[in-house]
């Protein structure tokens, strides 16, 4: 059974860089043919797709965040990571990693999801 | 980007009743709409994809319909474990977007 687990700091200071990692178990991140994505959820904006990555390193990003985010993948560790630069209070959210449902590139649905990790941006 | 409007914001029903949740897109998205269920402290769970297809392990009491701009999630004979927040999500236009959810509460 495929499982995803997010990890990273729960508190980040404004203007700093935030990094989160998603560890995948129960399947290979490079052999499934799926894209792997990040979605965040905040009380103000609800659910928001951030971006997705393929095992070859091809990435797609939400235009609203593209200038501040990057996603990388480490197939040897079966992990992929999200970096958000110059964070503000508006980046406070629960961040989920997830697998795209279908093989084609985004936009796509997500299943399964990790349990999520809360990141608070505050000094 | 596509805006998805869900209604009602809250739906209060009793177990055994039928729930009808709506999701409306501001532009046509063909049949490219999914529904997720989210319980407190948990991640969203895929329930319906491409408007009318049940995801793996989803009971038959869940059904989806619609195309174009108007979509419906129906839960017939609500079970206690069905009370949750339901979100719609479109992949018919770039970028994918989500609705703000309908909370299904116990009456």
mmCIF file of N, CA, C and O in Angstrom, chain A residues 43-104:
data_model
loop_
_atom_site.group_PDB
_atom_site.id
_atom_site.type_symbol
_atom_site.label_atom_id
_atom_site.label_comp_id
_atom_site.label_asym_id
_atom_site.label_seq_id
_atom_site.Cartn_x
_atom_site.Cartn_y
_atom_site.Cartn_z
ATOM 1 N N UNK A 43 -6.962 28.293 6.138
ATOM 2 C CA UNK A 43 -8.346 28.748 6.392
ATOM 3 C C UNK A 43 -8.789 29.810 5.397
ATOM 4 O O UNK A 43 -9.942 29.847 5.002
ATOM 5 N N UNK A 44 -7.856 30.644 4.967
ATOM 6 C CA UNK A 44 -8.233 31.742 4.092
ATOM 7 C C UNK A 44 -8.401 31.355 2.635
ATOM 8 O O UNK A 44 -9.372 31.739 1.988
ATOM 9 N N UNK A 45 -7.485 30.549 2.118
ATOM 10 C CA UNK A 45 -7.502 30.225 0.686
ATOM 11 C C UNK A 45 -8.004 28.818 0.386
ATOM 12 O O UNK A 45 -8.164 28.461 -0.779
ATOM 13 N N UNK A 46 -8.221 28.026 1.398
ATOM 14 C CA UNK A 46 -8.672 26.664 1.156
ATOM 15 C C UNK A 46 -7.562 25.801 0.583
ATOM 16 O O UNK A 46 -6.390 26.003 0.866
ATOM 17 N N UNK A 47 -7.937 24.846 -0.267
ATOM 18 C CA UNK A 47 -6.972 23.948 -0.886
ATOM 19 C C UNK A 47 -6.377 24.589 -2.132
ATOM 20 O O UNK A 47 -7.101 25.149 -2.956
ATOM 21 N N UNK A 48 -5.061 24.485 -2.258
ATOM 22 C CA UNK A 48 -4.355 25.126 -3.374
ATOM 23 C C UNK A 48 -3.249 24.201 -3.866
ATOM 24 O O UNK A 48 -2.360 23.813 -3.097
ATOM 25 N N UNK A 49 -3.286 23.852 -5.141
ATOM 26 C CA UNK A 49 -2.209 23.074 -5.734
ATOM 27 C C UNK A 49 -0.980 23.963 -5.874
ATOM 28 O O UNK A 49 -1.065 25.076 -6.391
ATOM 29 N N UNK A 50 0.178 23.430 -5.432
ATOM 30 C CA UNK A 50 1.424 24.198 -5.483
ATOM 31 C C UNK A 50 2.231 23.813 -6.710
ATOM 32 O O UNK A 50 2.683 24.675 -7.475
ATOM 33 N N UNK A 51 2.450 22.535 -6.900
ATOM 34 C CA UNK A 51 3.255 22.087 -8.023
ATOM 35 C C UNK A 51 3.408 20.575 -7.996
ATOM 36 O O UNK A 51 3.072 19.917 -7.017
ATOM 37 N N UNK A 52 3.930 20.041 -9.096
ATOM 38 C CA UNK A 52 4.140 18.600 -9.216
ATOM 39 C C UNK A 52 5.442 18.311 -9.937
ATOM 40 O O UNK A 52 5.922 19.148 -10.718
ATOM 41 N N UNK A 53 6.003 17.120 -9.697
ATOM 42 C CA UNK A 53 7.269 16.734 -10.302
ATOM 43 C C UNK A 53 7.197 15.298 -10.784
ATOM 44 O O UNK A 53 6.526 14.454 -10.181
ATOM 45 N N UNK A 54 7.888 15.017 -11.902
ATOM 46 C CA UNK A 54 8.033 13.677 -12.432
ATOM 47 C C UNK A 54 9.396 13.151 -12.015
ATOM 48 O O UNK A 54 10.299 13.941 -11.681
ATOM 49 N N UNK A 55 9.595 11.854 -12.042
ATOM 50 C CA UNK A 55 10.858 11.302 -11.544
ATOM 51 C C UNK A 55 12.061 11.765 -12.353
ATOM 52 O O UNK A 55 13.186 11.751 -11.870
ATOM 53 N N UNK A 56 11.823 12.216 -13.577
ATOM 54 C CA UNK A 56 12.921 12.722 -14.409
ATOM 55 C C UNK A 56 13.302 14.152 -14.038
ATOM 56 O O UNK A 56 14.300 14.673 -14.523
ATOM 57 N N UNK A 57 12.496 14.776 -13.175
ATOM 58 C CA UNK A 57 12.782 16.153 -12.780
ATOM 59 C C UNK A 57 11.907 17.196 -13.449
ATOM 60 O O UNK A 57 12.015 18.385 -13.138
ATOM 61 N N UNK A 58 11.049 16.782 -14.357
ATOM 62 C CA UNK A 58 10.126 17.722 -15.000
ATOM 63 C C UNK A 58 9.161 18.264 -13.946
ATOM 64 O O UNK A 58 8.610 17.500 -13.155
ATOM 65 N N UNK A 59 8.986 19.566 -13.934
ATOM 66 C CA UNK A 59 8.125 20.184 -12.928
ATOM 67 C C UNK A 59 7.055 21.068 -13.558
ATOM 68 O O UNK A 59 7.235 21.609 -14.653
ATOM 69 N N UNK A 60 5.952 21.186 -12.840
ATOM 70 C CA UNK A 60 4.864 22.106 -13.172
ATOM 71 C C UNK A 60 4.496 22.846 -11.893
ATOM 72 O O UNK A 60 4.462 22.235 -10.816
ATOM 73 N N UNK A 61 4.225 24.150 -12.016
ATOM 74 C CA UNK A 61 3.896 24.950 -10.843
ATOM 75 C C UNK A 61 2.638 25.776 -11.077
ATOM 76 O O UNK A 61 2.353 26.212 -12.191
ATOM 77 N N UNK A 62 1.935 26.025 -9.978
ATOM 78 C CA UNK A 62 0.818 26.955 -10.016
ATOM 79 C C UNK A 62 1.388 28.347 -10.313
ATOM 80 O O UNK A 62 2.322 28.798 -9.630
ATOM 81 N N UNK A 63 0.860 29.033 -11.318
ATOM 82 C CA UNK A 63 1.393 30.363 -11.658
ATOM 83 C C UNK A 63 1.403 31.330 -10.475
ATOM 84 O O UNK A 63 2.269 32.218 -10.410
ATOM 85 N N UNK A 64 0.478 31.146 -9.539
ATOM 86 C CA UNK A 64 0.402 32.070 -8.406
ATOM 87 C C UNK A 64 1.587 31.932 -7.462
ATOM 88 O O UNK A 64 1.849 32.827 -6.651
ATOM 89 N N UNK A 65 2.307 30.830 -7.535
ATOM 90 C CA UNK A 65 3.420 30.576 -6.617
ATOM 91 C C UNK A 65 4.732 30.339 -7.345
ATOM 92 O O UNK A 65 5.788 30.243 -6.688
ATOM 93 N N UNK A 66 4.690 30.261 -8.657
ATOM 94 C CA UNK A 66 5.841 29.811 -9.441
ATOM 95 C C UNK A 66 7.128 30.573 -9.149
ATOM 96 O O UNK A 66 8.224 30.007 -9.167
ATOM 97 N N UNK A 67 7.018 31.862 -8.860
ATOM 98 C CA UNK A 67 8.222 32.675 -8.679
ATOM 99 C C UNK A 67 8.935 32.368 -7.361
ATOM 100 O O UNK A 67 10.105 32.719 -7.197
ATOM 101 N N UNK A 68 8.260 31.694 -6.426
ATOM 102 C CA UNK A 68 8.858 31.480 -5.092
ATOM 103 C C UNK A 68 9.061 30.020 -4.725
ATOM 104 O O UNK A 68 9.581 29.725 -3.641
ATOM 105 N N UNK A 69 8.638 29.098 -5.571
ATOM 106 C CA UNK A 69 8.713 27.692 -5.175
ATOM 107 C C UNK A 69 9.581 26.875 -6.123
ATOM 108 O O UNK A 69 9.760 27.224 -7.298
ATOM 109 N N UNK A 70 10.108 25.802 -5.585
ATOM 110 C CA UNK A 70 10.802 24.809 -6.399
ATOM 111 C C UNK A 70 10.517 23.434 -5.790
ATOM 112 O O UNK A 70 10.221 23.323 -4.592
ATOM 113 N N UNK A 71 10.577 22.427 -6.635
ATOM 114 C CA UNK A 71 10.372 21.044 -6.200
ATOM 115 C C UNK A 71 11.503 20.215 -6.774
ATOM 116 O O UNK A 71 11.870 20.365 -7.943
ATOM 117 N N UNK A 72 12.061 19.355 -5.949
ATOM 118 C CA UNK A 72 13.131 18.465 -6.386
ATOM 119 C C UNK A 72 12.777 17.028 -6.017
ATOM 120 O O UNK A 72 11.860 16.793 -5.227
ATOM 121 N N UNK A 73 13.496 16.084 -6.601
ATOM 122 C CA UNK A 73 13.206 14.680 -6.345
ATOM 123 C C UNK A 73 14.504 13.916 -6.159
ATOM 124 O O UNK A 73 15.513 14.215 -6.816
ATOM 125 N N UNK A 74 14.496 12.976 -5.227
ATOM 126 C CA UNK A 74 15.646 12.123 -4.966
ATOM 127 C C UNK A 74 15.159 10.675 -5.079
ATOM 128 O O UNK A 74 14.616 10.130 -4.121
ATOM 129 N N UNK A 75 15.366 10.095 -6.247
ATOM 130 C CA UNK A 75 14.860 8.740 -6.464
ATOM 131 C C UNK A 75 15.593 7.707 -5.615
ATOM 132 O O UNK A 75 15.015 6.685 -5.252
ATOM 133 N N UNK A 76 16.839 7.977 -5.251
ATOM 134 C CA UNK A 76 17.593 7.021 -4.441
ATOM 135 C C UNK A 76 17.020 6.905 -3.031
ATOM 136 O O UNK A 76 17.122 5.866 -2.384
ATOM 137 N N UNK A 77 16.410 7.990 -2.562
ATOM 138 C CA UNK A 77 15.794 7.993 -1.229
ATOM 139 C C UNK A 77 14.282 7.830 -1.292
ATOM 140 O O UNK A 77 13.618 7.794 -0.264
ATOM 141 N N UNK A 78 13.740 7.771 -2.500
ATOM 142 C CA UNK A 78 12.286 7.695 -2.693
ATOM 143 C C UNK A 78 11.590 8.876 -2.027
ATOM 144 O O UNK A 78 10.583 8.716 -1.316
ATOM 145 N N UNK A 79 12.138 10.075 -2.257
ATOM 146 C CA UNK A 79 11.610 11.287 -1.650
ATOM 147 C C UNK A 79 11.514 12.408 -2.683
ATOM 148 O O UNK A 79 12.254 12.418 -3.671
ATOM 149 N N UNK A 80 10.630 13.358 -2.422
ATOM 150 C CA UNK A 80 10.626 14.598 -3.175
ATOM 151 C C UNK A 80 10.404 15.742 -2.190
ATOM 152 O O UNK A 80 9.869 15.533 -1.087
ATOM 153 N N UNK A 81 10.864 16.918 -2.572
ATOM 154 C CA UNK A 81 10.912 18.030 -1.631
ATOM 155 C C UNK A 81 10.348 19.306 -2.229
ATOM 156 O O UNK A 81 10.409 19.525 -3.438
ATOM 157 N N UNK A 82 9.832 20.149 -1.341
ATOM 158 C CA UNK A 82 9.276 21.448 -1.704
ATOM 159 C C UNK A 82 10.082 22.533 -1.013
ATOM 160 O O UNK A 82 10.380 22.421 0.187
ATOM 161 N N UNK A 83 10.412 23.579 -1.753
ATOM 162 C CA UNK A 83 11.071 24.749 -1.180
ATOM 163 C C UNK A 83 10.249 25.981 -1.519
ATOM 164 O O UNK A 83 9.885 26.176 -2.686
ATOM 165 N N UNK A 84 9.949 26.780 -0.497
ATOM 166 C CA UNK A 84 9.226 28.035 -0.695
ATOM 167 C C UNK A 84 10.101 29.164 -0.147
ATOM 168 O O UNK A 84 10.474 29.139 1.035
ATOM 169 N N UNK A 85 10.413 30.120 -0.990
ATOM 170 C CA UNK A 85 11.303 31.222 -0.612
ATOM 171 C C UNK A 85 10.494 32.443 -0.168
ATOM 172 O O UNK A 85 9.326 32.612 -0.527
ATOM 173 N N UNK A 86 11.150 33.278 0.622
ATOM 174 C CA UNK A 86 10.564 34.560 1.044
ATOM 175 C C UNK A 86 9.155 34.381 1.597
ATOM 176 O O UNK A 86 8.197 35.021 1.146
ATOM 177 N N UNK A 87 9.035 33.533 2.590
ATOM 178 C CA UNK A 87 7.699 33.213 3.114
ATOM 179 C C UNK A 87 7.116 34.395 3.884
ATOM 180 O O UNK A 87 7.841 35.221 4.451
ATOM 181 N N UNK A 88 5.793 34.461 3.878
ATOM 182 C CA UNK A 88 5.051 35.443 4.651
ATOM 183 C C UNK A 88 3.964 34.712 5.430
ATOM 184 O O UNK A 88 3.769 33.499 5.267
ATOM 185 N N UNK A 89 3.230 35.473 6.225
ATOM 186 C CA UNK A 89 2.155 34.872 7.006
ATOM 187 C C UNK A 89 1.135 34.172 6.107
ATOM 188 O O UNK A 89 0.482 33.208 6.519
ATOM 189 N N UNK A 90 1.012 34.638 4.879
ATOM 190 C CA UNK A 90 0.064 34.036 3.939
ATOM 191 C C UNK A 90 0.453 32.606 3.548
ATOM 192 O O UNK A 90 -0.368 31.873 2.997
ATOM 193 N N UNK A 91 1.689 32.217 3.839
ATOM 194 C CA UNK A 91 2.135 30.851 3.539
ATOM 195 C C UNK A 91 1.853 29.891 4.692
ATOM 196 O O UNK A 91 2.152 28.697 4.589
ATOM 197 N N UNK A 92 1.310 30.411 5.774
ATOM 198 C CA UNK A 92 0.910 29.548 6.885
ATOM 199 C C UNK A 92 -0.209 28.623 6.421
ATOM 200 O O UNK A 92 -1.258 29.083 5.952
ATOM 201 N N UNK A 93 0.029 27.326 6.525
ATOM 202 C CA UNK A 93 -0.931 26.352 5.991
ATOM 203 C C UNK A 93 -0.513 24.949 6.402
ATOM 204 O O UNK A 93 0.600 24.730 6.886
ATOM 205 N N UNK A 94 -1.413 24.008 6.174
ATOM 206 C CA UNK A 94 -1.039 22.603 6.241
ATOM 207 C C UNK A 94 -0.621 22.185 4.837
ATOM 208 O O UNK A 94 -1.362 22.411 3.870
ATOM 209 N N UNK A 95 0.554 21.601 4.737
ATOM 210 C CA UNK A 95 1.105 21.202 3.447
ATOM 211 C C UNK A 95 0.992 19.685 3.299
ATOM 212 O O UNK A 95 1.420 18.937 4.186
ATOM 213 N N UNK A 96 0.398 19.276 2.193
ATOM 214 C CA UNK A 96 0.228 17.861 1.882
ATOM 215 C C UNK A 96 1.067 17.488 0.661
ATOM 216 O O UNK A 96 1.149 18.254 -0.299
ATOM 217 N N UNK A 97 1.637 16.294 0.699
ATOM 218 C CA UNK A 97 2.189 15.726 -0.532
ATOM 219 C C UNK A 97 1.226 14.643 -1.001
ATOM 220 O O UNK A 97 0.476 14.061 -0.192
ATOM 221 N N UNK A 98 1.212 14.382 -2.291
ATOM 222 C CA UNK A 98 0.250 13.445 -2.852
ATOM 223 C C UNK A 98 0.742 12.941 -4.196
ATOM 224 O O UNK A 98 1.606 13.551 -4.827
ATOM 225 N N UNK A 99 0.160 11.847 -4.633
ATOM 226 C CA UNK A 99 0.477 11.307 -5.960
ATOM 227 C C UNK A 99 -0.634 11.670 -6.928
ATOM 228 O O UNK A 99 -1.825 11.579 -6.589
ATOM 229 N N UNK A 100 -0.248 12.083 -8.125
ATOM 230 C CA UNK A 100 -1.242 12.326 -9.170
ATOM 231 C C UNK A 100 -1.934 11.013 -9.522
ATOM 232 O O UNK A 100 -1.304 9.958 -9.565
ATOM 233 N N UNK A 101 -3.233 11.093 -9.788
ATOM 234 C CA UNK A 101 -4.004 9.887 -10.062
ATOM 235 C C UNK A 101 -3.686 9.305 -11.429
ATOM 236 O O UNK A 101 -3.498 8.106 -11.579
ATOM 237 N N UNK A 102 -3.631 10.169 -12.439
ATOM 238 C CA UNK A 102 -3.422 9.691 -13.798
ATOM 239 C C UNK A 102 -1.996 9.961 -14.249
ATOM 240 O O UNK A 102 -1.302 10.788 -13.667
ATOM 241 N N UNK A 103 -1.565 9.283 -15.303
ATOM 242 C CA UNK A 103 -0.197 9.413 -15.764
ATOM 243 C C UNK A 103 0.113 10.724 -16.473
ATOM 244 O O UNK A 103 1.241 11.188 -16.404
ATOM 245 N N UNK A 104 -0.831 11.317 -17.216
ATOM 246 C CA UNK A 104 -0.483 12.563 -17.920
ATOM 247 C C UNK A 104 -0.081 13.664 -16.962
ATOM 248 O O UNK A 104 -0.405 13.617 -15.774
#
